[in-house]
Every structure is written in C-alpha cells, then in structure tokens.
PDB file of C-alpha atoms and ligand atoms in Angstrom:
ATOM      1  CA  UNK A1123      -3.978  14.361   4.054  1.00  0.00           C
ATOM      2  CA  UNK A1124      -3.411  11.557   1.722  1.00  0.00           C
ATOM      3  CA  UNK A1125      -2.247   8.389   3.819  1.00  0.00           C
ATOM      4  CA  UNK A1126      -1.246   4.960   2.418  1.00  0.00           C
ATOM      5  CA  UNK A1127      -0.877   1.927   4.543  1.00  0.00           C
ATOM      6  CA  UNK A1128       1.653  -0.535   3.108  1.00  0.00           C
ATOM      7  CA  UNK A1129       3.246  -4.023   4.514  1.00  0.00           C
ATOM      8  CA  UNK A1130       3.352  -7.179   3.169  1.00  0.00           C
ATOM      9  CA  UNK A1131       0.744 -10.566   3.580  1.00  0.00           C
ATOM     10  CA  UNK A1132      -0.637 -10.418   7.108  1.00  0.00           C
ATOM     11  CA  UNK A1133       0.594  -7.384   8.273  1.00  0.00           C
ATOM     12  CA  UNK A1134      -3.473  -6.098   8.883  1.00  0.00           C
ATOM     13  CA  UNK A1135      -3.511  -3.253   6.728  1.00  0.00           C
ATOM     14  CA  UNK A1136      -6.936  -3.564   5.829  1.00  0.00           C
ATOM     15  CA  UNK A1137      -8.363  -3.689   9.524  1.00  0.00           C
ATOM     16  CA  UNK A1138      -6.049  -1.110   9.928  1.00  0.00           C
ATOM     17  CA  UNK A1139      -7.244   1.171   7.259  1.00  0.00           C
ATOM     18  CA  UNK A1140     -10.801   0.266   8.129  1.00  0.00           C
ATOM     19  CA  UNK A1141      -9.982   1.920  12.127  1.00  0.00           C
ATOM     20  CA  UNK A1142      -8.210   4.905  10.935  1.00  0.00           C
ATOM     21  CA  UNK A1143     -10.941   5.767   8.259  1.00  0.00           C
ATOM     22  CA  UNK A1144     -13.335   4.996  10.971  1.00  0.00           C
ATOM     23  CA  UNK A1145     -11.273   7.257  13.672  1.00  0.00           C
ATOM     24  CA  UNK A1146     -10.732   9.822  11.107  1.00  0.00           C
ATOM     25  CA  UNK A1147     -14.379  10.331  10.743  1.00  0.00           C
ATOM     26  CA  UNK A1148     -15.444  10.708  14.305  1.00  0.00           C
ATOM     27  CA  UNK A1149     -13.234  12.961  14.546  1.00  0.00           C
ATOM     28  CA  UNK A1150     -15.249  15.036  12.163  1.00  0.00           C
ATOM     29  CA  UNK A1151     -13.221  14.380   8.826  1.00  0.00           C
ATOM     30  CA  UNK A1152     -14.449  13.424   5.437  1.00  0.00           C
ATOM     31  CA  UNK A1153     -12.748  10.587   4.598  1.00  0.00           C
ATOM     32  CA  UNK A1154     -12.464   8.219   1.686  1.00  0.00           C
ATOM     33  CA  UNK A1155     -11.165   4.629   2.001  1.00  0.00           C
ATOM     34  CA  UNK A1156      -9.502   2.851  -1.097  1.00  0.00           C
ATOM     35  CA  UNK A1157      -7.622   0.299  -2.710  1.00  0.00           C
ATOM     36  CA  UNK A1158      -5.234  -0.645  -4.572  1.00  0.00           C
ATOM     37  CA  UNK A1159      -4.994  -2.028  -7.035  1.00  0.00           C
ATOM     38  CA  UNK A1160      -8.377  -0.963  -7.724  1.00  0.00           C
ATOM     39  CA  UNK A1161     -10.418   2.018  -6.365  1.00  0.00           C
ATOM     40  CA  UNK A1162     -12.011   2.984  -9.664  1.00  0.00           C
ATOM     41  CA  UNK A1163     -14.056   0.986 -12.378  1.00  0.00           C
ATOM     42  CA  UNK A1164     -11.062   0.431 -14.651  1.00  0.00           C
ATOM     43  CA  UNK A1165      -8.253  -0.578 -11.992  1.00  0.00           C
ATOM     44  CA  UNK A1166     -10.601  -2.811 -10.178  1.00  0.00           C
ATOM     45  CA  UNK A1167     -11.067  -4.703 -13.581  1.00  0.00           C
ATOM     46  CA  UNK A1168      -6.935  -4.521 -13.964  1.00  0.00           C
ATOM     47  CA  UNK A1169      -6.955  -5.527  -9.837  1.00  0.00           C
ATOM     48  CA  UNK A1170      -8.876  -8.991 -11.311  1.00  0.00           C
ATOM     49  CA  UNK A1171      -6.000  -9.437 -13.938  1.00  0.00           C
ATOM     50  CA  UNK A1172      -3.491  -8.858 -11.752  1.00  0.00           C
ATOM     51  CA  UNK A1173      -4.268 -10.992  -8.910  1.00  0.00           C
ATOM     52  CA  UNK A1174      -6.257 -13.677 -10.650  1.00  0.00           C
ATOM     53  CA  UNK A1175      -5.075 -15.839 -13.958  1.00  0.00           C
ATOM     54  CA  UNK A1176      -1.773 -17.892 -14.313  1.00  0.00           C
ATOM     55  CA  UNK A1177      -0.361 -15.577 -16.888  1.00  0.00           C
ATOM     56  CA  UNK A1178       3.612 -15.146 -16.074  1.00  0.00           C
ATOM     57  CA  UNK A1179       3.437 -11.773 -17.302  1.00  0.00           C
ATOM     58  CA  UNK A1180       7.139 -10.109 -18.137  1.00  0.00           C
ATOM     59  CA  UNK A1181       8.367  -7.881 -15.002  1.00  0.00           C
ATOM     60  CA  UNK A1182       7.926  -4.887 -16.907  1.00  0.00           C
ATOM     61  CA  UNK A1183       4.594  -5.757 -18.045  1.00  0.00           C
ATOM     62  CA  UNK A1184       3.201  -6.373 -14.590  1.00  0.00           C
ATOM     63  CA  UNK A1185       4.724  -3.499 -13.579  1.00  0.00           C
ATOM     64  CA  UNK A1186       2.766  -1.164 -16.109  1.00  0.00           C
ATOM     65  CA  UNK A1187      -0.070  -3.140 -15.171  1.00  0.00           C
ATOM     66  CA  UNK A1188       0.112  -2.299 -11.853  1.00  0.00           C
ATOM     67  CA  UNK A1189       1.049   1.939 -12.718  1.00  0.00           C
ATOM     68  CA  UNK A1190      -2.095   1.619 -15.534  1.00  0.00           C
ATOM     69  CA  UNK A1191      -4.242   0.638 -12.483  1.00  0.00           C
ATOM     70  CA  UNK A1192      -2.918   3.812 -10.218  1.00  0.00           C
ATOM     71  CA  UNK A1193      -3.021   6.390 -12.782  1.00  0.00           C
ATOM     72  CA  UNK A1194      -6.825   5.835 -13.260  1.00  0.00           C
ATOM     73  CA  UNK A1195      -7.256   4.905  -8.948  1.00  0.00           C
ATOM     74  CA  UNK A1196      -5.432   8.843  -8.710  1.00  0.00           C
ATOM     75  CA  UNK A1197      -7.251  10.655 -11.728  1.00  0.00           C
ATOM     76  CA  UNK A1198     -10.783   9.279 -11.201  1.00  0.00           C
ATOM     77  CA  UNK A1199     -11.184   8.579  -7.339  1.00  0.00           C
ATOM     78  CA  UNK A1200      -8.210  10.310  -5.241  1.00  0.00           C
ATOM     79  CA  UNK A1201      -7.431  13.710  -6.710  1.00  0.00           C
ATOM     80  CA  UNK A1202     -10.929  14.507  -6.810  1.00  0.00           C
ATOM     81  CA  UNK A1203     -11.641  13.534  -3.183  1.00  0.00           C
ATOM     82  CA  UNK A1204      -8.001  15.139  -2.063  1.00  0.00           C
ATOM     83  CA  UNK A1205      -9.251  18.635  -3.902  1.00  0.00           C
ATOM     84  CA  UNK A1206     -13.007  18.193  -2.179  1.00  0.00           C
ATOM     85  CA  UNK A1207     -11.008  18.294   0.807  1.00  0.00           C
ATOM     86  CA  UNK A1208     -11.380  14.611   2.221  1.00  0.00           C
ATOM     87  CA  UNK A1209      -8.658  12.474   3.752  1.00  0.00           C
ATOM     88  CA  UNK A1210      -7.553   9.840   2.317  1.00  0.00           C
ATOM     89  CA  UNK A1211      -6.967   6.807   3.320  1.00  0.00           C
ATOM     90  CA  UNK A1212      -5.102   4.473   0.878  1.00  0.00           C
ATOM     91  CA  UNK A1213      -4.375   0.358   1.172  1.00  0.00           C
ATOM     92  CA  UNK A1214      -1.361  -0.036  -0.635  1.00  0.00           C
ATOM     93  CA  UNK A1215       0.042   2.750  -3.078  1.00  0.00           C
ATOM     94  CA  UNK A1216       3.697   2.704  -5.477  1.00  0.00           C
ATOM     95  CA  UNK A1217       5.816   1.374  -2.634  1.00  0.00           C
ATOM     96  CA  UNK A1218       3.884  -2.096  -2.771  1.00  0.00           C
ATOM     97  CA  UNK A1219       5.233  -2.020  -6.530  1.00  0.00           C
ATOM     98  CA  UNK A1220       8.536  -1.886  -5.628  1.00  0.00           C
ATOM     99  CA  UNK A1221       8.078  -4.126  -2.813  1.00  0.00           C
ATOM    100  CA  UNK A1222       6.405  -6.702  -4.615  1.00  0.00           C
ATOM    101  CA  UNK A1223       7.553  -6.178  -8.464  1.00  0.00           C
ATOM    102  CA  UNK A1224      10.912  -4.645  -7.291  1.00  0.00           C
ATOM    103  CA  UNK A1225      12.321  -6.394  -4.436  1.00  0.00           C
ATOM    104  CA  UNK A1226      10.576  -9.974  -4.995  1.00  0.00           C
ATOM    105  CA  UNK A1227      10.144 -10.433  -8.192  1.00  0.00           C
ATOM    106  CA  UNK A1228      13.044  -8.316  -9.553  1.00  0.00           C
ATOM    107  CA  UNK A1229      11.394  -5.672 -12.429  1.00  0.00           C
ATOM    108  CA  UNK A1230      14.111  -2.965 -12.744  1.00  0.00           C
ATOM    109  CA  UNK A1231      13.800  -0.751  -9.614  1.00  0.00           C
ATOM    110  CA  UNK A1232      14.621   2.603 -11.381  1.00  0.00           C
ATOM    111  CA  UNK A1233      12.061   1.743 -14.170  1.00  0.00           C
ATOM    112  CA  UNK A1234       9.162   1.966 -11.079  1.00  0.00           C
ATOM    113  CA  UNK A1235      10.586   4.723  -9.151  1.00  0.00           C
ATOM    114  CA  UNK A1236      10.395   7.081 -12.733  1.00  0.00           C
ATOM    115  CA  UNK A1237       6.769   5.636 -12.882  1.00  0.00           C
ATOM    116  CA  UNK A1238       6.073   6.561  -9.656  1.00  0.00           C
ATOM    117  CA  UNK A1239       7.591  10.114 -10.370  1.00  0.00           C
ATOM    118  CA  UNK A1240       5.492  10.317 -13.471  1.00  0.00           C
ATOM    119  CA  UNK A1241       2.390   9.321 -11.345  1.00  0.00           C
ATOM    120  CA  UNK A1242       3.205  12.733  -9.219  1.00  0.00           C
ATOM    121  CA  UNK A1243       1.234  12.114  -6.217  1.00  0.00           C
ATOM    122  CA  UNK A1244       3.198  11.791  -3.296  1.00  0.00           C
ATOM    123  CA  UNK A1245       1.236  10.628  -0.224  1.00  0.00           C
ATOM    124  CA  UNK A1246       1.859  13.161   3.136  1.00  0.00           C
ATOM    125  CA  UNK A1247       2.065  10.057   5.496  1.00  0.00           C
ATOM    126  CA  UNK A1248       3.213   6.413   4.505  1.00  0.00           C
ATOM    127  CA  UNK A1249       2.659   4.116   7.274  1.00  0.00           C
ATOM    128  CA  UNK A1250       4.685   0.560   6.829  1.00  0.00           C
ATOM    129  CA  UNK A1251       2.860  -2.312   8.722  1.00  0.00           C
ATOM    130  CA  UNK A1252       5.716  -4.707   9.927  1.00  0.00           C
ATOM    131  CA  UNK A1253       5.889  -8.189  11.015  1.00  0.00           C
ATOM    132  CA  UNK A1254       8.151 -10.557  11.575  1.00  0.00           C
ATOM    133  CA  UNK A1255       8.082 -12.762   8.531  1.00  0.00           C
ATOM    134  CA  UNK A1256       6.395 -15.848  10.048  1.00  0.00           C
ATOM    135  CA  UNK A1257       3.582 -13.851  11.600  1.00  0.00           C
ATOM    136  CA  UNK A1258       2.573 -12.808   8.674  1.00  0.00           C
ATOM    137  CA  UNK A1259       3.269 -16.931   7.230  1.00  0.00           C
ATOM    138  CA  UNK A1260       0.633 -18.050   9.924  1.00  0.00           C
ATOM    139  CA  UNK A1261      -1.877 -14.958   8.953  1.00  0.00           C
ATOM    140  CA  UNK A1262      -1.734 -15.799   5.760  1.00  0.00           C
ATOM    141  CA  UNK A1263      -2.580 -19.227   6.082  1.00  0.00           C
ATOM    142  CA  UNK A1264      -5.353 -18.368   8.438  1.00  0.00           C
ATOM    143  CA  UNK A1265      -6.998 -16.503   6.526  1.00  0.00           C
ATOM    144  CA  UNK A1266      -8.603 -19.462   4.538  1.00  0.00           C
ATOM    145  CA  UNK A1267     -10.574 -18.912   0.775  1.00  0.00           C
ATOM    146  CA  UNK A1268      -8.394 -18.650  -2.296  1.00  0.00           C
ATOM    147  CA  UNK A1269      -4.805 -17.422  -2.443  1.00  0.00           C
ATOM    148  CA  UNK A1270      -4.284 -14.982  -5.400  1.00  0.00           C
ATOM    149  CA  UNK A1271      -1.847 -14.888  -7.593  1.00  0.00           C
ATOM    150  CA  UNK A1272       0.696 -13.172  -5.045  1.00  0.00           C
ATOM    151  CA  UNK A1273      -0.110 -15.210  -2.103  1.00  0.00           C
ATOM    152  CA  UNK A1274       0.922 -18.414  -3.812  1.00  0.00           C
ATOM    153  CA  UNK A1275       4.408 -17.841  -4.545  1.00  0.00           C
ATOM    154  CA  UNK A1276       7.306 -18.982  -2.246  1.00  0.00           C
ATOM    155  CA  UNK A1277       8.047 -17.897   1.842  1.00  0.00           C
ATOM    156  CA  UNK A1278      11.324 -16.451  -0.108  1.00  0.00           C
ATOM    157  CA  UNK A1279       9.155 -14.055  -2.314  1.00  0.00           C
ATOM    158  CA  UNK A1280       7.157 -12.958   0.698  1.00  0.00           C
ATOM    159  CA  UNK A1281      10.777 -12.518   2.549  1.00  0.00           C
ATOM    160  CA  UNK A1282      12.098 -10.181  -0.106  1.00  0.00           C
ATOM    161  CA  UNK A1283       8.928  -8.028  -0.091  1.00  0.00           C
ATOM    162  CA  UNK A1284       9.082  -7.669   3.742  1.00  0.00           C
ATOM    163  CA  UNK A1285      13.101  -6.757   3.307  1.00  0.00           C
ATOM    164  CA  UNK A1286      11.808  -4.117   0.286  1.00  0.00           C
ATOM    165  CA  UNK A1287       9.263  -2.450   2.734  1.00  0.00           C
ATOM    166  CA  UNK A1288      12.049  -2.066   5.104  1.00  0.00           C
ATOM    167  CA  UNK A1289      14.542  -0.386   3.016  1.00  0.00           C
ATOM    168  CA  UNK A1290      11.922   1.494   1.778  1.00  0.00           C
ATOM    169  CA  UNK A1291      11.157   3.278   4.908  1.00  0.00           C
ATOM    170  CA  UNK A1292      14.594   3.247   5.990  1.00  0.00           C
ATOM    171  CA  UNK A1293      15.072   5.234   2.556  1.00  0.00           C
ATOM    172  CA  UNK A1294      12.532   7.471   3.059  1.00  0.00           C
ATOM    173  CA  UNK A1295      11.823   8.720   6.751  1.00  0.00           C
ATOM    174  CA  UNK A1296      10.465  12.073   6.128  1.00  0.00           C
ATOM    175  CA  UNK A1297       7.088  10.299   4.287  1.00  0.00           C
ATOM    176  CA  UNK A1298       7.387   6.428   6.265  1.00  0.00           C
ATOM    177  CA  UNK A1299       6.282   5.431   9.970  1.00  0.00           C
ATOM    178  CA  UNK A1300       7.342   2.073  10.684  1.00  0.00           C
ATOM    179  CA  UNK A1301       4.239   0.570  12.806  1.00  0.00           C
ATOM    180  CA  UNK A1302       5.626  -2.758  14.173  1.00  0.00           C
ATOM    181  CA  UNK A1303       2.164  -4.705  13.335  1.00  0.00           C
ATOM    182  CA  UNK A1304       2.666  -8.040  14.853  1.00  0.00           C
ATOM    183  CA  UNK A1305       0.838  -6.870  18.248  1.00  0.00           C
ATOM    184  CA  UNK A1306      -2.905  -7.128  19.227  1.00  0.00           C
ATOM    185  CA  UNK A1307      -5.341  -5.361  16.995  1.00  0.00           C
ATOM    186  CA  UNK A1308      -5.914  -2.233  19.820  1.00  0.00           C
ATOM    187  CA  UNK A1309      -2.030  -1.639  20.463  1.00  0.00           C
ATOM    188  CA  UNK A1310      -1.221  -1.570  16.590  1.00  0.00           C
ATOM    189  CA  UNK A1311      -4.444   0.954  16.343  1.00  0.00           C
ATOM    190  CA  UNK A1312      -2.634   2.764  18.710  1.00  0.00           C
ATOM    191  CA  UNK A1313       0.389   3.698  17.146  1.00  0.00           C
ATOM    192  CA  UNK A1314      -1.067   3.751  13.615  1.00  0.00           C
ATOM    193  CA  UNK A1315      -3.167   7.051  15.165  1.00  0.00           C
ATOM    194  CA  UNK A1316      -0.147   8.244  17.155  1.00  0.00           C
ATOM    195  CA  UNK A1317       1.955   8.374  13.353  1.00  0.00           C
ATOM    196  CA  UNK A1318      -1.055  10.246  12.197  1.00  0.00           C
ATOM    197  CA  UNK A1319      -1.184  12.807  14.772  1.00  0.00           C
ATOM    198  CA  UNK A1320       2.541  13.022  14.811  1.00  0.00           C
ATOM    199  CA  UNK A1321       2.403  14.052  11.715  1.00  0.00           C
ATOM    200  CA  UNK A1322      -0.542  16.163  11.652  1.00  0.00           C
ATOM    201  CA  UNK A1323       1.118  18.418  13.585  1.00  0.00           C
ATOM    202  CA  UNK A1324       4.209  18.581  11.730  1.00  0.00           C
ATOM    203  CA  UNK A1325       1.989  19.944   8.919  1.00  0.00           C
ATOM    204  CA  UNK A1326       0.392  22.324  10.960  1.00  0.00           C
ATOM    205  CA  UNK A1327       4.300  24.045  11.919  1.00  0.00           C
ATOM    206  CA  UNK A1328       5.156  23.753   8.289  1.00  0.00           C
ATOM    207  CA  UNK A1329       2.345  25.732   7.398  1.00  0.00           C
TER     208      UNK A1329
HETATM  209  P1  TMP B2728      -4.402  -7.107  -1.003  1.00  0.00           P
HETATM  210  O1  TMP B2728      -5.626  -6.364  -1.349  1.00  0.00           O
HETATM  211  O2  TMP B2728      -4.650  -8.335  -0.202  1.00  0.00           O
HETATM  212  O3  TMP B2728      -3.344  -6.250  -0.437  1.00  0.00           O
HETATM  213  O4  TMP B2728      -3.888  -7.725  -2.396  1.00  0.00           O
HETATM  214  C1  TMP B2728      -3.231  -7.011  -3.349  1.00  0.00           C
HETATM  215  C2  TMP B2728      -2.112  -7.877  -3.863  1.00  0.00           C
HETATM  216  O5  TMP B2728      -1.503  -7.234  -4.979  1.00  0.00           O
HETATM  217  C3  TMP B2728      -1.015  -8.100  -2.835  1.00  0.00           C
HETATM  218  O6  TMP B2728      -0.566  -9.440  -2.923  1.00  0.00           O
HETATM  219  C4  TMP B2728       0.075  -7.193  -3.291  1.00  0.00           C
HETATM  220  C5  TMP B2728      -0.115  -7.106  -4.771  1.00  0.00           C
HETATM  221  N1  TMP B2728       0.352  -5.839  -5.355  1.00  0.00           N
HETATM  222  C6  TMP B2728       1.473  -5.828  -6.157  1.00  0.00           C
HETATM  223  O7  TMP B2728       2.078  -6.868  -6.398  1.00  0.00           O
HETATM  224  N2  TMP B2728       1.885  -4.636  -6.692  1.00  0.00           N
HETATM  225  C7  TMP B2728       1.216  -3.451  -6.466  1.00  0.00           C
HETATM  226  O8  TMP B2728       1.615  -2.395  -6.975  1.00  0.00           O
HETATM  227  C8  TMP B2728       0.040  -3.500  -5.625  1.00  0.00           C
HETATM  228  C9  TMP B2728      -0.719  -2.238  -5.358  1.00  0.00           C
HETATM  229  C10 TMP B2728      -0.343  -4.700  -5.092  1.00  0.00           C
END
C-alpha cells in the first residue's frame, strides 16, 4: 500500500509516520519511509530551494517546483519500492500542494489538480492529521531552531491550509481518513493504525 500522511504545522505527521513505518514492520512488512518534498537526490536539493531562500517565487512557479520535486520522489524512490512490493509510507504527497500553494497562497487550484493527474500515482490510503488551529500555533512555536520559509508566514496562511486539508478530505472520502491529531501521541497512534487496518481490509474484499 502506498500511504501519505498529510496536515498542516504541528499536526505530528512525522512522529506519526515514524510509528506506522515502525508498526508496519513488526508486523512483518517491508516498508519504506519518505518525504516530501524530497525523498530522492534531486527533490531533496529542490526541498532546500523550496523551504529555504527569500525568493517570492510566482504561484505557478512554486507550484512546478513543488510537482518537479514529486515526479523525481515517484520515479526514482516510490515506484520502485511500490513494484518491490514494500509499503509505503509517505510525509506529505500532492494534497499538501493544494493545501499550501492552493488554499493559502492561492496558485490556480485546477492548474495542481491536472499536475497531480499527470503525476498518476494515486496513494491507496490518505490519512489527514487535524488540529485545531492553535494547537498546531503552540507546536509550532515549540518546536524551536529555524522556521522555513512556510513556517514564517502569517496564523491566516496556516488557517487557510488547515481549511484546504479539510475540504480536501471532505472531497475525497474514498482515499482520506480524518485522524483528529490534537490528542496524546499513543491515542493519535491509535487511530492512525485503526485507518490502516480499516482499510486494509477493504482491499482485501475488493480483491
Ligand atoms: P515539513 O517537512 O516540516 O512538512 O516541511 C515541508 C514544508 O513544505 C511544509 O511547510 C509544507 C511545505 N510544502 C508545500 O508548501 N507544498 C508541497 O507540495 C509540499 C510537499 C510541502
């Protein structure tokens, strides 16, 4: 299965993704763990453009930026491990593009979902870490070191990115779990691996 873990600042995907990788593989799974962006050679040097620099790149730029990053992340490091028959486990994936590049900073919502079709990897299980907006305000600025280039803009961005997740899931329920993520690390664990096995089985019937 290919599963990406999406949410906006301070929602924990990254511990998250770090358990389930971890759970995935006592259970006897091969299982890869990546990033994006990044999660080859190429998009991890695009990740440092992206995120670092003050360069107020044009929507549509950053945008292809972000797509140039995930075609490489898919054709160097995820199809291969999807067709050697490893799970995969995925921090962020094309709905953070329309989250963040879509909903907060406006690029032309159409313009990403074609990308996204064009990218043609769809993953089996989406699972959208929510928290109230503040919660993830304090994580944030708990976290200490340096903010990147996201993390700096305004509580309003952050609020429109939260809002995108949401009406993405609500948009797509067949491929999206809502995990409300605002809980204690354990309990969140919880129903992350409940989504999975939820839909595990659902596989299994459909095949
Ligand atoms: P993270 O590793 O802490 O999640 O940082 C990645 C940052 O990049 C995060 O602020 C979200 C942002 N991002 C986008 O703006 N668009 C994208 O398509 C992706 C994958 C990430």
């Amino acid at each position: 299965m290919f599963i990406t873990l999406e949410g906006g600042e301070g929602a924990g995907k990254s511990t998250q993704a770090a358990l389930l990788a971890d759970a995935l593989c006592a259970r006897g799974h091969a299982v890869l763990r990546t990033r994006e962006p990044g999660g080859a050679p190429g998009a991890e040097f695009l990740r440092n453009v992206l995120l670092g620099g003050t360069i107020d790149w044009s929507s549509r730029a950053e945008t292809l930026l972000h797509f140039a990053a995930r075609v490489e992340h898919v054709e160097k490091t995820i199809r291969p491990a999807l067709a050697a028959g490893m799970w995969v486990v995925c921090d962020r994936f094309y709905d953070s593009t329309l989250a963040y590049q879509g909903y907060g900073q406006g690029a032309d919502r159409g313009f990403i979902a074609t990308l996204a079709g064009l990218v043609g990897l769809v993953p089996d299980l989406t699972l959208v870490l929510d928290v109230p907006d503040a919660v993830g305000a304090d994580r944030l600025r708990g976290r200490g070191g340096a903010a990147d280039r996201y993390e700096k803009l305004d509580a309003a961005f952050h609020q429109r990115v939260n809002d995108g997740f949401r009406s993405i899931a609500a948009s797509a329920p067949e491929r999206c779990v809502v995990v409300p993520a605002g809980a204690d690390i354990q309990t969140v664990q919880s129903a992350v691996l409940a989504a999975v096995d939820g839909r595990s089985r659902l596989a299994l019937i459909a095949r």
